[in-house]
mmCIF file of N, CA and C in Angstrom:
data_model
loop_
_atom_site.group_PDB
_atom_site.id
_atom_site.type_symbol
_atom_site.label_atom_id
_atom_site.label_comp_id
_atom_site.label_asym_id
_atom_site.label_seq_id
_atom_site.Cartn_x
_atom_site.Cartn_y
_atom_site.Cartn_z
ATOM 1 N N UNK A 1 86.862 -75.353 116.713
ATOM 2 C CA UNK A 1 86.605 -76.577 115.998
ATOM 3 C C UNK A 1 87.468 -76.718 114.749
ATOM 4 N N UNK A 2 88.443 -75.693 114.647
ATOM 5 C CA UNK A 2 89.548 -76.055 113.273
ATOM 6 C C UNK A 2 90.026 -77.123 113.565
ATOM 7 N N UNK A 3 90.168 -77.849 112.172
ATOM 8 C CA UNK A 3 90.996 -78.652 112.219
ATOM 9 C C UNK A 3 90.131 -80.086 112.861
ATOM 10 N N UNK A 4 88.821 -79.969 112.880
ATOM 11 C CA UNK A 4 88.152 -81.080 113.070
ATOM 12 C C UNK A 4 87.123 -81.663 112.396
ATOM 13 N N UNK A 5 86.666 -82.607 112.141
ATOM 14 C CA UNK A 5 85.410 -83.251 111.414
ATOM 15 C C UNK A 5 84.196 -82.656 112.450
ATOM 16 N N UNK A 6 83.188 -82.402 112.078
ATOM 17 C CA UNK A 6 82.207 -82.142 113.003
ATOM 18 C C UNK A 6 80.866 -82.853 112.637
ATOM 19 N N UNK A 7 80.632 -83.599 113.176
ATOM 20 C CA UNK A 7 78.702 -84.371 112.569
ATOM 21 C C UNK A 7 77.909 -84.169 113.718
ATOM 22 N N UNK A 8 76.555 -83.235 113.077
ATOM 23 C CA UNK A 8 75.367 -83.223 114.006
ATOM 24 C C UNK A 8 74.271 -83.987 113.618
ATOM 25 N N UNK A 9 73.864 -84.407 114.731
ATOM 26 C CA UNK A 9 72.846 -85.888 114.465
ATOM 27 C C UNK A 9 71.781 -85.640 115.626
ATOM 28 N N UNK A 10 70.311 -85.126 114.520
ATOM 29 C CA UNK A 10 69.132 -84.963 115.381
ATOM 30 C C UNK A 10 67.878 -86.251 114.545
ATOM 31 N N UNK A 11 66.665 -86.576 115.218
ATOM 32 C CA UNK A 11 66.074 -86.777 114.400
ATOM 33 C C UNK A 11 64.758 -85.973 114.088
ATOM 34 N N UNK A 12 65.033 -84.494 114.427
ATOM 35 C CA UNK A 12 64.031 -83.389 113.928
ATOM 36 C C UNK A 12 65.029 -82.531 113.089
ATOM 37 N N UNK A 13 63.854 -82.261 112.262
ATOM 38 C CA UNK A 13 64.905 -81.563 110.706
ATOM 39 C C UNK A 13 64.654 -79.594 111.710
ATOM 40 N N UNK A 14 64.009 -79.776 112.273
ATOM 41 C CA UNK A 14 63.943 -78.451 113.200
ATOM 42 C C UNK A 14 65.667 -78.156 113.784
ATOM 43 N N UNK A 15 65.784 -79.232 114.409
ATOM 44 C CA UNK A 15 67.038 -79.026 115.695
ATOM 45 C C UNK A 15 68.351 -78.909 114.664
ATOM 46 N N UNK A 16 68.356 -79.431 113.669
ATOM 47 C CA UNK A 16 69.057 -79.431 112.286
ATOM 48 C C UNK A 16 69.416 -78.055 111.747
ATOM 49 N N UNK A 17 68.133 -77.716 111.580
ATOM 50 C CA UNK A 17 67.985 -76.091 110.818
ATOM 51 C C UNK A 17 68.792 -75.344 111.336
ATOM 52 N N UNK A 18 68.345 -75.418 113.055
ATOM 53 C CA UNK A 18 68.998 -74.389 114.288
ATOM 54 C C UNK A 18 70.436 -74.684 114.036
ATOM 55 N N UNK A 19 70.876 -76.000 113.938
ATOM 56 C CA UNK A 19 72.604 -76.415 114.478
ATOM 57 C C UNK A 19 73.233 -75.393 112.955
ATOM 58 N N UNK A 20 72.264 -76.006 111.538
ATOM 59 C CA UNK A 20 72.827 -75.404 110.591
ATOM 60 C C UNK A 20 73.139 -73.601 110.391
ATOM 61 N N UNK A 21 71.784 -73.212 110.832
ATOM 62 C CA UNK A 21 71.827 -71.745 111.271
ATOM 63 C C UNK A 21 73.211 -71.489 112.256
ATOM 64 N N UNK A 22 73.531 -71.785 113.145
ATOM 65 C CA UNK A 22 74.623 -71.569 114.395
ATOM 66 C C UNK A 22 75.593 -71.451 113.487
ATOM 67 N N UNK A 23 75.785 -72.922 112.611
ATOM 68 C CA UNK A 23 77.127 -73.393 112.078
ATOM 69 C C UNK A 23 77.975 -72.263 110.836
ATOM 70 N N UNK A 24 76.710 -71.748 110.301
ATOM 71 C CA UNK A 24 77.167 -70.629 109.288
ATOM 72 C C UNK A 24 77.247 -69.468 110.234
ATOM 73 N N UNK A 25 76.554 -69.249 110.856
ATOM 74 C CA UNK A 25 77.059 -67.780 111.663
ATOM 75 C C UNK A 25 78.408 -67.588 112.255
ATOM 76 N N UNK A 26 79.111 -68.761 112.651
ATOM 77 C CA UNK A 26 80.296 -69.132 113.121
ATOM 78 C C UNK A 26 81.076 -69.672 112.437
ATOM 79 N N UNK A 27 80.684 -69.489 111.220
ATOM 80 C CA UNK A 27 81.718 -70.110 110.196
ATOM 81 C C UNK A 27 81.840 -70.971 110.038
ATOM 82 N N UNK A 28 81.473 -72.288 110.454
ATOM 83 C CA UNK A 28 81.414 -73.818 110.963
ATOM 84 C C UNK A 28 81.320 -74.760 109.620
ATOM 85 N N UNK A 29 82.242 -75.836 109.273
ATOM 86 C CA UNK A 29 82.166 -76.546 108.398
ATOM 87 C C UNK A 29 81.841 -77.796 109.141
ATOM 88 N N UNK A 30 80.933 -78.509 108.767
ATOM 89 C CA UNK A 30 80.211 -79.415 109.457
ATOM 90 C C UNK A 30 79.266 -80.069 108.874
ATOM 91 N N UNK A 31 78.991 -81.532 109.355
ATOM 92 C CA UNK A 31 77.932 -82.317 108.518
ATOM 93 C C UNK A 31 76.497 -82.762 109.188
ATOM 94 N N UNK A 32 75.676 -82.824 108.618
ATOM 95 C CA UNK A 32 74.395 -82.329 109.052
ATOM 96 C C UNK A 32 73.608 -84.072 109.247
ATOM 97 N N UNK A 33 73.101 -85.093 110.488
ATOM 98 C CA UNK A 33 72.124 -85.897 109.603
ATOM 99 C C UNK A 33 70.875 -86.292 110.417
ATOM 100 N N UNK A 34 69.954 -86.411 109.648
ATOM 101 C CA UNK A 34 68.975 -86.411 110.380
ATOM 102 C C UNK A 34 68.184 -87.705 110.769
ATOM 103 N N UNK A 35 68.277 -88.599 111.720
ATOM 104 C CA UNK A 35 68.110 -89.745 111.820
ATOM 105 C C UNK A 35 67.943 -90.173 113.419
ATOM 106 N N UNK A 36 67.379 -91.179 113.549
ATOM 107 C CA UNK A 36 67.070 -91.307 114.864
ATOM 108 C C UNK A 36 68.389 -92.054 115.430
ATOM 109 N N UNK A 37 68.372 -91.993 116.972
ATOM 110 C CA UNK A 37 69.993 -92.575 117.817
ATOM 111 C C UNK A 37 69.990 -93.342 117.786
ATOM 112 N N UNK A 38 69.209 -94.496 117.418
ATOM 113 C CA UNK A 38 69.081 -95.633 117.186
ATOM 114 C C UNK A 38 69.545 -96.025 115.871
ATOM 115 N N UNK A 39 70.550 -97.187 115.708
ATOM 116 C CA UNK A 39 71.185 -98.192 114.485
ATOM 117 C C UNK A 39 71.815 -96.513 113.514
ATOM 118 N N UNK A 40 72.637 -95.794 114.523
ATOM 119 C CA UNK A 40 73.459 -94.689 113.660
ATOM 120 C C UNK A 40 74.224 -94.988 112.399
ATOM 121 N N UNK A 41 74.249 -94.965 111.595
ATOM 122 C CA UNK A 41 75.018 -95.249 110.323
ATOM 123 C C UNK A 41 76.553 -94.934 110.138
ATOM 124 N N UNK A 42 77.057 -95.127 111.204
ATOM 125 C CA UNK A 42 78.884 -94.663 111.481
ATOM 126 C C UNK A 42 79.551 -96.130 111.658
ATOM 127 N N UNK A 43 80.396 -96.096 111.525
ATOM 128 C CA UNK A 43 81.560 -97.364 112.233
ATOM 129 C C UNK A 43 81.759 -97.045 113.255
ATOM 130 N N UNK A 44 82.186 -98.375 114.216
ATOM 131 C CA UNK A 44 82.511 -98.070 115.668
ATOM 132 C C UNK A 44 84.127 -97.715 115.653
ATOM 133 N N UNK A 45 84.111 -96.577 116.467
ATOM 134 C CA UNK A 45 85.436 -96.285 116.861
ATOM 135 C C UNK A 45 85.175 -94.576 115.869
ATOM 136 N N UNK A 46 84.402 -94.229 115.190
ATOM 137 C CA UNK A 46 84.270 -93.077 114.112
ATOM 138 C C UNK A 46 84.547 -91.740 114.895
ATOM 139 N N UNK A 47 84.117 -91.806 116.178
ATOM 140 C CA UNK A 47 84.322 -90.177 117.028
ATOM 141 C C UNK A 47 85.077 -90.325 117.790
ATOM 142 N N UNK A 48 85.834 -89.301 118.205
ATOM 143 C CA UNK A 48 86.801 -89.205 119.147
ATOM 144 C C UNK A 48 85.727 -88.881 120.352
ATOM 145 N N UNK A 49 84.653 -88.042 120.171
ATOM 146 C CA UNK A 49 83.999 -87.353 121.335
ATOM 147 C C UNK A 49 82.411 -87.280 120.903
ATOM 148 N N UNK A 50 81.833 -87.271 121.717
ATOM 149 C CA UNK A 50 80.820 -87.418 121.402
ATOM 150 C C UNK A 50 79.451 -86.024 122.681
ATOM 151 N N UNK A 51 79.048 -85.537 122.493
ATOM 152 C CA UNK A 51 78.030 -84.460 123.106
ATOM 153 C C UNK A 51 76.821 -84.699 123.034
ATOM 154 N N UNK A 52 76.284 -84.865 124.321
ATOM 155 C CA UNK A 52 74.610 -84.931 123.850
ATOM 156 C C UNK A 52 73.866 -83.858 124.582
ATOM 157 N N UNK A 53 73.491 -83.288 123.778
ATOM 158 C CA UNK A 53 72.420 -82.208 124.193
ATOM 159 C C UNK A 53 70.679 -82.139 124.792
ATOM 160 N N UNK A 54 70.342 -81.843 125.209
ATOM 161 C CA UNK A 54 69.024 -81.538 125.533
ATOM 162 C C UNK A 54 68.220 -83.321 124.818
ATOM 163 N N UNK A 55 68.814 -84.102 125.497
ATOM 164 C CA UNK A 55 68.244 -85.778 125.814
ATOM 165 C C UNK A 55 67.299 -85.262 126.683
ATOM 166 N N UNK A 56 65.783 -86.295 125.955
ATOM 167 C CA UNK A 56 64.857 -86.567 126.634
ATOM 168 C C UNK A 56 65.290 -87.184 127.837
ATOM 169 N N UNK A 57 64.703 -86.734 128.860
ATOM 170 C CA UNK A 57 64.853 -87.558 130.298
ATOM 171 C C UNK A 57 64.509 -89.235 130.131
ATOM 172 N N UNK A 58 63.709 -89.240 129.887
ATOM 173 C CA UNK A 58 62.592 -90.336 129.668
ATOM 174 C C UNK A 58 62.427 -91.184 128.724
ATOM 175 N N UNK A 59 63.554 -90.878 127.473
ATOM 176 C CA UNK A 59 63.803 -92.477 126.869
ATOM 177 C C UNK A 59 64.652 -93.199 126.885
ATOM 178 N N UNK A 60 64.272 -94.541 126.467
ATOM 179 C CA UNK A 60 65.131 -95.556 126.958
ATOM 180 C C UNK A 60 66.495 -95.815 126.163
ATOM 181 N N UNK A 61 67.407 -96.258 127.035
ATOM 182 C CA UNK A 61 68.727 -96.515 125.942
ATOM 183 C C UNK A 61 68.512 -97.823 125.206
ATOM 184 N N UNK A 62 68.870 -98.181 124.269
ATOM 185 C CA UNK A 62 68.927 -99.695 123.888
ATOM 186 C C UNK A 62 69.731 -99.968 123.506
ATOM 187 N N UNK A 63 70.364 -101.353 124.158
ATOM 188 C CA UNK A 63 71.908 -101.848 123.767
ATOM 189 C C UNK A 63 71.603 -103.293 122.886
ATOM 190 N N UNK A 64 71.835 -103.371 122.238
ATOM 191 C CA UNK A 64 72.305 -104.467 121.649
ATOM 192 C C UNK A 64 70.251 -105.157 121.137
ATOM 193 N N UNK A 65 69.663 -104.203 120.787
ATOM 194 C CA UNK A 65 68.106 -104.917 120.885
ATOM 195 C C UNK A 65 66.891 -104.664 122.153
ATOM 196 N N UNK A 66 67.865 -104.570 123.264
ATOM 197 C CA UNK A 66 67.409 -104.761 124.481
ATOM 198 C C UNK A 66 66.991 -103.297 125.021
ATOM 199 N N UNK A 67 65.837 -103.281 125.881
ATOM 200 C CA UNK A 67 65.901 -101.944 126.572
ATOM 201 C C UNK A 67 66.682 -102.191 128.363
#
């Protein structure tokens, strides 16, 4: 991950702790926020890549308002 911006985005300060725990064990410079996936606080176009981890099966996406 040199040489990259890194943002982790949970909305449990739990899954946070863990990413933060990982991130120092590995040396990891990285930004932490805790907020739900919904109305993310970034500009569009902000990530090159994006990872999603351990998604509930079972909730809904919402685009634009809509489920």
């Amino acid at each position: 991950l040199a040489g990259h911006e890194v943002t982790a985005v949970d909305v449990t300060e739990e899954m946070l702790e863990n990413a933060k725990h990982n991130a120092k064990h590995f040396d990891l410079d990285m930004n932490f926020v805790q907020i739900e996936g919904v109305n993310l606080p970034f500009e569009d176009n902000s990530f090159d890549f994006i990872i999603i981890s351990k998604q509930i099966s079972t909730s809904a996406i919402v685009f634009n308002g809509q489920i």
